[in-house]
Short mmCIF file of N, CA and C in Angstrom, two decimals:
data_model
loop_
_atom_site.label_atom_id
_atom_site.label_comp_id
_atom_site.label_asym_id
_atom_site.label_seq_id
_atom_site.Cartn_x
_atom_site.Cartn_y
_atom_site.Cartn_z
N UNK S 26 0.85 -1.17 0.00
CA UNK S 26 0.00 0.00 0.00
C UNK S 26 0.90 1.24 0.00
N UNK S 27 0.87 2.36 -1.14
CA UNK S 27 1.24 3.62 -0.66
C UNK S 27 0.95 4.05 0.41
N UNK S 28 1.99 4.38 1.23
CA UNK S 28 2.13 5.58 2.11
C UNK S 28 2.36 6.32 2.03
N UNK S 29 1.58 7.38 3.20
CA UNK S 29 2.02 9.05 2.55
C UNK S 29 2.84 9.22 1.87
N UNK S 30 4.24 9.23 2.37
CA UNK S 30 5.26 9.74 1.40
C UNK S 30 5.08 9.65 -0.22
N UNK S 31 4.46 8.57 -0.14
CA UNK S 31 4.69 8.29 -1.54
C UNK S 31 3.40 8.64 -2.22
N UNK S 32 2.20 8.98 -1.53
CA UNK S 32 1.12 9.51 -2.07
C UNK S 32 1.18 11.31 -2.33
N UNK S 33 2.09 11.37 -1.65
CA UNK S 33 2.46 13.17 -1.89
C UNK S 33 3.39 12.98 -3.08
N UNK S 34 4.48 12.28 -3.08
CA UNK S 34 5.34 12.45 -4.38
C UNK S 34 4.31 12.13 -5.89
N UNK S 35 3.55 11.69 -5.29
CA UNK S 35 2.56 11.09 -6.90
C UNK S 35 1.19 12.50 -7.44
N UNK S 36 1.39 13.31 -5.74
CA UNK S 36 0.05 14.74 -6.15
C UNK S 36 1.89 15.18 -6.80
N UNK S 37 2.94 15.47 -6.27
CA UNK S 37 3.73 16.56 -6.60
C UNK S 37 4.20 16.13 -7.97
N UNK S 38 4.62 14.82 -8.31
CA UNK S 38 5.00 14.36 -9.46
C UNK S 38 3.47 14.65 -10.98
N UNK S 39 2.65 14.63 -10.15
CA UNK S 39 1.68 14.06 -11.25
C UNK S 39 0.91 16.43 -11.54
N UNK S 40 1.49 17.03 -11.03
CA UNK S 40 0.68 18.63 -10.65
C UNK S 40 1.40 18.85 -12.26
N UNK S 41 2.95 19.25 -12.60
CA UNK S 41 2.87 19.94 -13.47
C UNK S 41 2.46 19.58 -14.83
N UNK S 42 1.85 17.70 -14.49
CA UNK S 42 1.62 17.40 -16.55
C UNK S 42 -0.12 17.63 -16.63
N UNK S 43 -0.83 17.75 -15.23
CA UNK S 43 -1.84 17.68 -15.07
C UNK S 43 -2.92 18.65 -15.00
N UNK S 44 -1.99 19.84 -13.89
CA UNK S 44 -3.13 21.34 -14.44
C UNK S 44 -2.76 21.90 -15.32
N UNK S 45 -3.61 22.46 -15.80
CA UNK S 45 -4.29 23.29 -17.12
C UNK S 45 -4.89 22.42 -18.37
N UNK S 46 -5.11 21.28 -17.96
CA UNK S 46 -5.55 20.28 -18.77
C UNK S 46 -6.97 20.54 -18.88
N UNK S 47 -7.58 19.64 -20.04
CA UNK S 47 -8.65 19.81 -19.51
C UNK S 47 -9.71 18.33 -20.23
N UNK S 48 -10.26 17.67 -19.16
CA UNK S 48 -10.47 16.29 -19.52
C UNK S 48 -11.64 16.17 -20.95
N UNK S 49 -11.34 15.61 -22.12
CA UNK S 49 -11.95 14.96 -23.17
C UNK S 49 -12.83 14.18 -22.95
N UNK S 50 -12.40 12.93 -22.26
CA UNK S 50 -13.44 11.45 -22.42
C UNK S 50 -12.10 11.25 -21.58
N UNK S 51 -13.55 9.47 -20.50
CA UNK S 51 -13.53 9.13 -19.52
C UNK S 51 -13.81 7.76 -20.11
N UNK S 52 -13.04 6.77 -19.73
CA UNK S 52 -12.81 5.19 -20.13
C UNK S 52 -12.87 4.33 -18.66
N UNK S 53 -14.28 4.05 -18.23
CA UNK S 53 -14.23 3.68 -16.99
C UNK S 53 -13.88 2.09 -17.26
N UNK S 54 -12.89 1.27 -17.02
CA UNK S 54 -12.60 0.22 -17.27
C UNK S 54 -13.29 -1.19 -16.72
N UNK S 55 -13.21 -0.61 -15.48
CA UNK S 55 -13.80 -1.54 -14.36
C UNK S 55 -14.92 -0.56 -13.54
N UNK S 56 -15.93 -0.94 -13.33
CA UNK S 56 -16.88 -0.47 -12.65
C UNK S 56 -17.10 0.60 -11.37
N UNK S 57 -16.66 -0.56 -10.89
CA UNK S 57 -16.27 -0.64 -9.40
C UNK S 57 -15.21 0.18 -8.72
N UNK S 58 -14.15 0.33 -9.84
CA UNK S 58 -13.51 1.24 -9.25
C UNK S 58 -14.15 2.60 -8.64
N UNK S 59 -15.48 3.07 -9.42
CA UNK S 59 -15.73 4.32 -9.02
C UNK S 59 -16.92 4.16 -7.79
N UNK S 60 -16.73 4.95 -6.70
CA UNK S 60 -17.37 5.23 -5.85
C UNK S 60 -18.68 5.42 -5.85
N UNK S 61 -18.29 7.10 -6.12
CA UNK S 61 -19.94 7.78 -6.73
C UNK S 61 -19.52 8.64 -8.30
N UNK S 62 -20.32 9.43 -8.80
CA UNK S 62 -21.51 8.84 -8.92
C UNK S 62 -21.41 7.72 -9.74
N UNK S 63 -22.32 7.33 -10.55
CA UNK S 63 -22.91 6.75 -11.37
C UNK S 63 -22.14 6.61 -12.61
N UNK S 64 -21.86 5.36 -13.10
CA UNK S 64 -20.54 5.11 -14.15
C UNK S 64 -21.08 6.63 -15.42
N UNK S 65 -23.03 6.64 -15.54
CA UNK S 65 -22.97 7.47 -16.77
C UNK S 65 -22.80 8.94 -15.94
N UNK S 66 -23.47 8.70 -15.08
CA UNK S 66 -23.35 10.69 -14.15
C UNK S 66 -21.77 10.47 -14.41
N UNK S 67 -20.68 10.03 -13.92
CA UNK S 67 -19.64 10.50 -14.03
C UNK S 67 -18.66 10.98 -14.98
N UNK S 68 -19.19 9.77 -16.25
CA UNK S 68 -19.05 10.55 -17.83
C UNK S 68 -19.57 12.03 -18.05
N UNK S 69 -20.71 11.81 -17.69
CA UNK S 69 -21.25 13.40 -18.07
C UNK S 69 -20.44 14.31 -17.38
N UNK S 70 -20.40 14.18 -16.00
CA UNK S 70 -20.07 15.22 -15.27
C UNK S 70 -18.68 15.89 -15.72
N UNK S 71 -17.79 14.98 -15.53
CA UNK S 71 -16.06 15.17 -15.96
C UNK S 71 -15.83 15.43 -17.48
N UNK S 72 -16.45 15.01 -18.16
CA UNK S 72 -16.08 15.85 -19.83
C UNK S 72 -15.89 17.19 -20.20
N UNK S 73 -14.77 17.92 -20.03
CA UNK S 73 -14.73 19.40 -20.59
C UNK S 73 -14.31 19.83 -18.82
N UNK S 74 -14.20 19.14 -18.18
CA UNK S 74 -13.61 19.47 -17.15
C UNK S 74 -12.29 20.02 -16.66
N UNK S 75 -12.01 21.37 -17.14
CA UNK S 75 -10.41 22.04 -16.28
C UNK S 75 -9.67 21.17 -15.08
N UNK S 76 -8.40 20.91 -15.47
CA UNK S 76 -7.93 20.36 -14.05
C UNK S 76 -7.38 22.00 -13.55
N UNK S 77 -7.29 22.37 -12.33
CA UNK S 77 -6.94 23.58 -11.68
C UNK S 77 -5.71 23.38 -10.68
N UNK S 78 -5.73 22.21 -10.11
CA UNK S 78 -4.69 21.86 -9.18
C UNK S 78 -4.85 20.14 -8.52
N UNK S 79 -3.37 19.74 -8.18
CA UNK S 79 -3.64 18.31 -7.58
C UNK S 79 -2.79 18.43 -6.18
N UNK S 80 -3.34 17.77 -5.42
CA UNK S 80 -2.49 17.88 -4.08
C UNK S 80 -2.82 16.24 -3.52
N UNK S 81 -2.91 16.21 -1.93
CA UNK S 81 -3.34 15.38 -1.15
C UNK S 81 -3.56 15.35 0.08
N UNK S 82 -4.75 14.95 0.29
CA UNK S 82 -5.63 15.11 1.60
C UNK S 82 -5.36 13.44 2.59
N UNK S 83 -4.56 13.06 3.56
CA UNK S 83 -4.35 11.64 3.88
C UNK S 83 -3.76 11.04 2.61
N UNK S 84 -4.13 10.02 2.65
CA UNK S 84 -3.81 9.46 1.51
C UNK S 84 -5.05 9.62 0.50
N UNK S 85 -5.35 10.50 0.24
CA UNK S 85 -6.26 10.46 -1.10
C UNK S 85 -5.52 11.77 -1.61
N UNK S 86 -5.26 11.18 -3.19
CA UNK S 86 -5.33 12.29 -4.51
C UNK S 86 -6.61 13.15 -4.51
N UNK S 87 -6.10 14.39 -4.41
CA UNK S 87 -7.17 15.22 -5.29
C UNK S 87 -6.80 15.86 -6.33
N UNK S 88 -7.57 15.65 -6.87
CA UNK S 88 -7.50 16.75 -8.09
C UNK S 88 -8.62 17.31 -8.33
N UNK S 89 -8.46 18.67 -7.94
CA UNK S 89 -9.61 19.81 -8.06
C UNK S 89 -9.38 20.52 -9.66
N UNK S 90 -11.33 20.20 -9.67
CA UNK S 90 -11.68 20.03 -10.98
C UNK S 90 -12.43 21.83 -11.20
N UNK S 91 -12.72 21.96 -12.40
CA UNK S 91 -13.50 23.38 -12.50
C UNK S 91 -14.98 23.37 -11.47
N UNK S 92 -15.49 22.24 -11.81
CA UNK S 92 -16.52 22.39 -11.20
C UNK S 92 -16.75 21.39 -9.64
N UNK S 93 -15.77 20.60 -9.50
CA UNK S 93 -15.85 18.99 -9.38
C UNK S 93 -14.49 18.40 -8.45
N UNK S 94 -14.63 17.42 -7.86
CA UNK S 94 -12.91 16.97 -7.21
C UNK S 94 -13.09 15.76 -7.27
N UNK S 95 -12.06 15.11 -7.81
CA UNK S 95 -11.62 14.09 -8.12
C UNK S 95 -10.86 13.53 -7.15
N UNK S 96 -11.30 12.85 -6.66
CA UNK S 96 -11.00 11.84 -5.34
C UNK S 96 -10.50 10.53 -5.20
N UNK S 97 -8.93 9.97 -5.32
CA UNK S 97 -8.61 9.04 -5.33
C UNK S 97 -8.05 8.51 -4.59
N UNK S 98 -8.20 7.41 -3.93
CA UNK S 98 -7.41 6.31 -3.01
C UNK S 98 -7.22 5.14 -3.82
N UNK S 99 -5.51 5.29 -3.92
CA UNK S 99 -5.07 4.12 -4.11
C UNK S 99 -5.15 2.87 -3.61
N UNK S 100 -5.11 2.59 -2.41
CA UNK S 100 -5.83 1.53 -1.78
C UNK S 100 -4.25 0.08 -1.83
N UNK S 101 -4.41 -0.64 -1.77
CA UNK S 101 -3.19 -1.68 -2.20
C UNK S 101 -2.54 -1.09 -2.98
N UNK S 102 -2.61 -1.51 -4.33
CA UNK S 102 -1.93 -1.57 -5.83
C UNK S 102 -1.68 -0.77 -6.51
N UNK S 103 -2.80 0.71 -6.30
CA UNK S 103 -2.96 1.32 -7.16
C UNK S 103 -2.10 2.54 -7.33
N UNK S 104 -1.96 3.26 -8.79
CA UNK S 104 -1.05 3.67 -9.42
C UNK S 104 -1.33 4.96 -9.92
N UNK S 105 -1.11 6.33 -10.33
CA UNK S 105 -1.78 7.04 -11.22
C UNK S 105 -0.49 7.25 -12.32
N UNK S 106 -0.21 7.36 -13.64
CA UNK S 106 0.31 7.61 -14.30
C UNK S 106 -0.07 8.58 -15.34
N UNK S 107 0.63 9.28 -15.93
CA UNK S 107 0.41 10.04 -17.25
C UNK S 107 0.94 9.28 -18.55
N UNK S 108 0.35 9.12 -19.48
CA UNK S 108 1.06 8.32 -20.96
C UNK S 108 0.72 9.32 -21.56
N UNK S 109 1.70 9.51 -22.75
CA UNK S 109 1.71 10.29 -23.98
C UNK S 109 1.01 9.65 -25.13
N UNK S 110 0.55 10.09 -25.58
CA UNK S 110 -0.15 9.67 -26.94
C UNK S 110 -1.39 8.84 -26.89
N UNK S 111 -1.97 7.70 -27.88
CA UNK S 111 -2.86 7.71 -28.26
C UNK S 111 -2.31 5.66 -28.02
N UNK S 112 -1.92 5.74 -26.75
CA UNK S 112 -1.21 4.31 -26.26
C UNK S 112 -2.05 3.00 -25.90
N UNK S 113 -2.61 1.67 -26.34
CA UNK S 113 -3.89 1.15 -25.98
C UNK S 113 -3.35 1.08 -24.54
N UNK S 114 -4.51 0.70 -23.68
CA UNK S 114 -4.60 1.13 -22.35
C UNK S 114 -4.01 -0.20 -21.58
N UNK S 115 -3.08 -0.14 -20.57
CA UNK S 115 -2.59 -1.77 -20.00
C UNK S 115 -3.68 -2.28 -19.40
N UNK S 116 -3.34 -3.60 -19.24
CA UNK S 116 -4.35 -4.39 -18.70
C UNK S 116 -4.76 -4.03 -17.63
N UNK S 117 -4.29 -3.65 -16.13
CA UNK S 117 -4.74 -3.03 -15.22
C UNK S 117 -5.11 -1.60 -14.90
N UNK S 118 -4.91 -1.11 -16.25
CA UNK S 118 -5.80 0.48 -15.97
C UNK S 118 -7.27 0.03 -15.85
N UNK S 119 -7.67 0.63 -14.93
CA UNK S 119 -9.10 1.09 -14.78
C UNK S 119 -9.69 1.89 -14.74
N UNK S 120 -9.06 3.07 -14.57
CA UNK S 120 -10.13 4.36 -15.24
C UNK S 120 -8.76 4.99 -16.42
N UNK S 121 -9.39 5.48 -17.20
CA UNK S 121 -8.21 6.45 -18.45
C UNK S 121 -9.15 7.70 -18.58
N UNK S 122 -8.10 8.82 -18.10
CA UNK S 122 -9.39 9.98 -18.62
C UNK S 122 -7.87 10.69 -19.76
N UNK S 123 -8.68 11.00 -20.87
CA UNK S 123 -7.97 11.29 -22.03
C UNK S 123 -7.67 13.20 -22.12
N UNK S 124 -6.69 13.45 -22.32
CA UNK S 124 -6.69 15.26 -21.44
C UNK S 124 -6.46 15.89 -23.01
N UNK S 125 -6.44 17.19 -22.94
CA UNK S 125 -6.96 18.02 -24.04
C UNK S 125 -5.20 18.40 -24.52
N UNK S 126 -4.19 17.74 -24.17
CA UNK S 126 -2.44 17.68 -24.38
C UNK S 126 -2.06 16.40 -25.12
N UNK S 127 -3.23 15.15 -25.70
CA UNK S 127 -2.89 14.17 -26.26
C UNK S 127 -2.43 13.19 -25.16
N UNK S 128 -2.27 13.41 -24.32
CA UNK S 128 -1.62 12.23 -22.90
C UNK S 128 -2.88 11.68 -22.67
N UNK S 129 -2.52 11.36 -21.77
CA UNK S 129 -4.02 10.49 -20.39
C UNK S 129 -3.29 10.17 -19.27
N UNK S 130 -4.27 10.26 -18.40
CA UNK S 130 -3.50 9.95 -17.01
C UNK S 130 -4.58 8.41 -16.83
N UNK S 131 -4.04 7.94 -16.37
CA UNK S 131 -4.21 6.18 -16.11
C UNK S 131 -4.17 6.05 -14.87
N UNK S 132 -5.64 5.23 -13.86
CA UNK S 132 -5.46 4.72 -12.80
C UNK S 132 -5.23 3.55 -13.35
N UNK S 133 -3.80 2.92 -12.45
CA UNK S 133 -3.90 1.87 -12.81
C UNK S 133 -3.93 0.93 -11.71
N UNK S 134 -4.50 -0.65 -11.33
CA UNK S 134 -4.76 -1.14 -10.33
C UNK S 134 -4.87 -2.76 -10.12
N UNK S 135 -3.76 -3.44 -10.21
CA UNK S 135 -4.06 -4.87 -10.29
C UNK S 135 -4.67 -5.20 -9.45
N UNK S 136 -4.81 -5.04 -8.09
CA UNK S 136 -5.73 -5.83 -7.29
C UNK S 136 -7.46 -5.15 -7.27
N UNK S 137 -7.41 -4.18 -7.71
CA UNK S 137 -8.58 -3.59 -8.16
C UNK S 137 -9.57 -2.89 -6.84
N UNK S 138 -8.40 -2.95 -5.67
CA UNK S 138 -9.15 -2.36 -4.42
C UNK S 138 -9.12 -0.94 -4.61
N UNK S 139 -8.68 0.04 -5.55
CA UNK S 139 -8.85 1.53 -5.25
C UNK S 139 -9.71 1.78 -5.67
N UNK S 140 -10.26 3.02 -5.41
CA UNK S 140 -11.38 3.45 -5.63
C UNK S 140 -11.71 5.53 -6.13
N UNK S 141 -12.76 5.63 -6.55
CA UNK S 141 -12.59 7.37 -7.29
C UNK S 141 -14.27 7.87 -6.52
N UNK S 142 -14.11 8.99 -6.63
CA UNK S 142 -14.86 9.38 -6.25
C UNK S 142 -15.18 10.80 -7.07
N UNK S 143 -15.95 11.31 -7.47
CA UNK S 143 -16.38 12.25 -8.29
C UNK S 143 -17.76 13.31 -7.50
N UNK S 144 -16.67 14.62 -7.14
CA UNK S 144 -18.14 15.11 -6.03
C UNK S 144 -18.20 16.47 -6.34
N UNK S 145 -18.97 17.31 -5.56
CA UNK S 145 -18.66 19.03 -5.56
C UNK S 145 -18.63 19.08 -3.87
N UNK S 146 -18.68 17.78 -3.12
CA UNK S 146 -18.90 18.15 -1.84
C UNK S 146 -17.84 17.16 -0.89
N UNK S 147 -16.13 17.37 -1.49
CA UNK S 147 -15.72 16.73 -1.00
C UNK S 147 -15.46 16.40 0.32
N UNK S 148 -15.87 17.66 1.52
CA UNK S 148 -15.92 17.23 2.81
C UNK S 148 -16.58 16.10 3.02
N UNK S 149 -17.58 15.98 2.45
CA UNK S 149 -17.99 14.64 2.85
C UNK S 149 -17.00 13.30 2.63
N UNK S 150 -16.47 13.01 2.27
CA UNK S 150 -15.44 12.23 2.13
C UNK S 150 -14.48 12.30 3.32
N UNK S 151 -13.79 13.45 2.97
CA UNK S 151 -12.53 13.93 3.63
C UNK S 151 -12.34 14.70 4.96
N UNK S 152 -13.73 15.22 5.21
CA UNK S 152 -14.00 15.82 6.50
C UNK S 152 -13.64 15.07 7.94
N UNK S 153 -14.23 13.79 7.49
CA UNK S 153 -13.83 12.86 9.70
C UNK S 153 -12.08 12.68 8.97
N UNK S 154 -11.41 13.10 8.21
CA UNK S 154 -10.06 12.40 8.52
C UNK S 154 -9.54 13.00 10.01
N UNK S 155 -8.24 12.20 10.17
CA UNK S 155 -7.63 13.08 11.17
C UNK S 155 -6.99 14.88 10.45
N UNK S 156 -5.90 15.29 11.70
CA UNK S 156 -5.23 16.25 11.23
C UNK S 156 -3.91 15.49 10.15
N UNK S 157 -3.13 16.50 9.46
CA UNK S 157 -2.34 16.21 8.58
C UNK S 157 -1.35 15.91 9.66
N UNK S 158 0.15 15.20 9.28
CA UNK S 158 1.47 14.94 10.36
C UNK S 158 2.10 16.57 10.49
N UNK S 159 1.80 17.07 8.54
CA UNK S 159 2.87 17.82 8.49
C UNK S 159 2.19 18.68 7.80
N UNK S 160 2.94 20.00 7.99
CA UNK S 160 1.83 21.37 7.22
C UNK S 160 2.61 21.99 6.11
#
């Protein structure tokens, strides 16, 4: 399982290919990976979506969206990557959202325990965490 450390190097690694993007189409691979909403609400919602900034709250990715935050826990396995081009998708990606720079950023997840979340109300999620270690 990522630990912090390594869930901060993946908001800091993954911030400069990621804002000012702005998401195309959404390739939900596996179902289940997503939380809420709804495999089609979440197509709709995220298409034409500005990324503005990515950080991390505990161990969850955010990436704050124009309208929207993108909420990820890696969980065991899971991975986020950026690919260049127009690359077929590996076997363990499960979500691909395709960005308006020709890349895609790829969850990717062999054991298939992470999970996304797609909200405008991310306290709910992220609100009972504890405090951060470090500011």
């Amino acid at each position: 399982m990522p630990e912090l450390p390594e869930v901060e190097t993946i908001a800091r690694t993954l911030k400069p290919d990621l804002v000012g993007r702005t998401i195309l189409s959404a390739d939900l691979r596996w179902m289940r990976t997503l939380a809420i909403p709804s495999p089609a609400q979440f197509k709709k919602q995220i298409i034409g979506q500005e990324i503005l900034d990515v950080s991390r709250r505990a161990k969850y990715l955010v990436v704050r969206l124009k309208t929207y935050n993108l909420l990820i826990h890696l969980r065991m396995s899971g991975d986020l990557v950026v690919r260049a081009g127009k690359i077929k998708p590996e076997k363990h990606d499960r979500l691909v959202l395709h960005l308006s720079d020709h890349n895609y950023l790829a969850f990717n997840d062999t054991r298939k325990f992470g999970r996304v979340w797609l909200t405008d109300q991310p306290e709910k999620i992220l609100g009972k965490l504890g405090p951060e270690p470090f500011g």
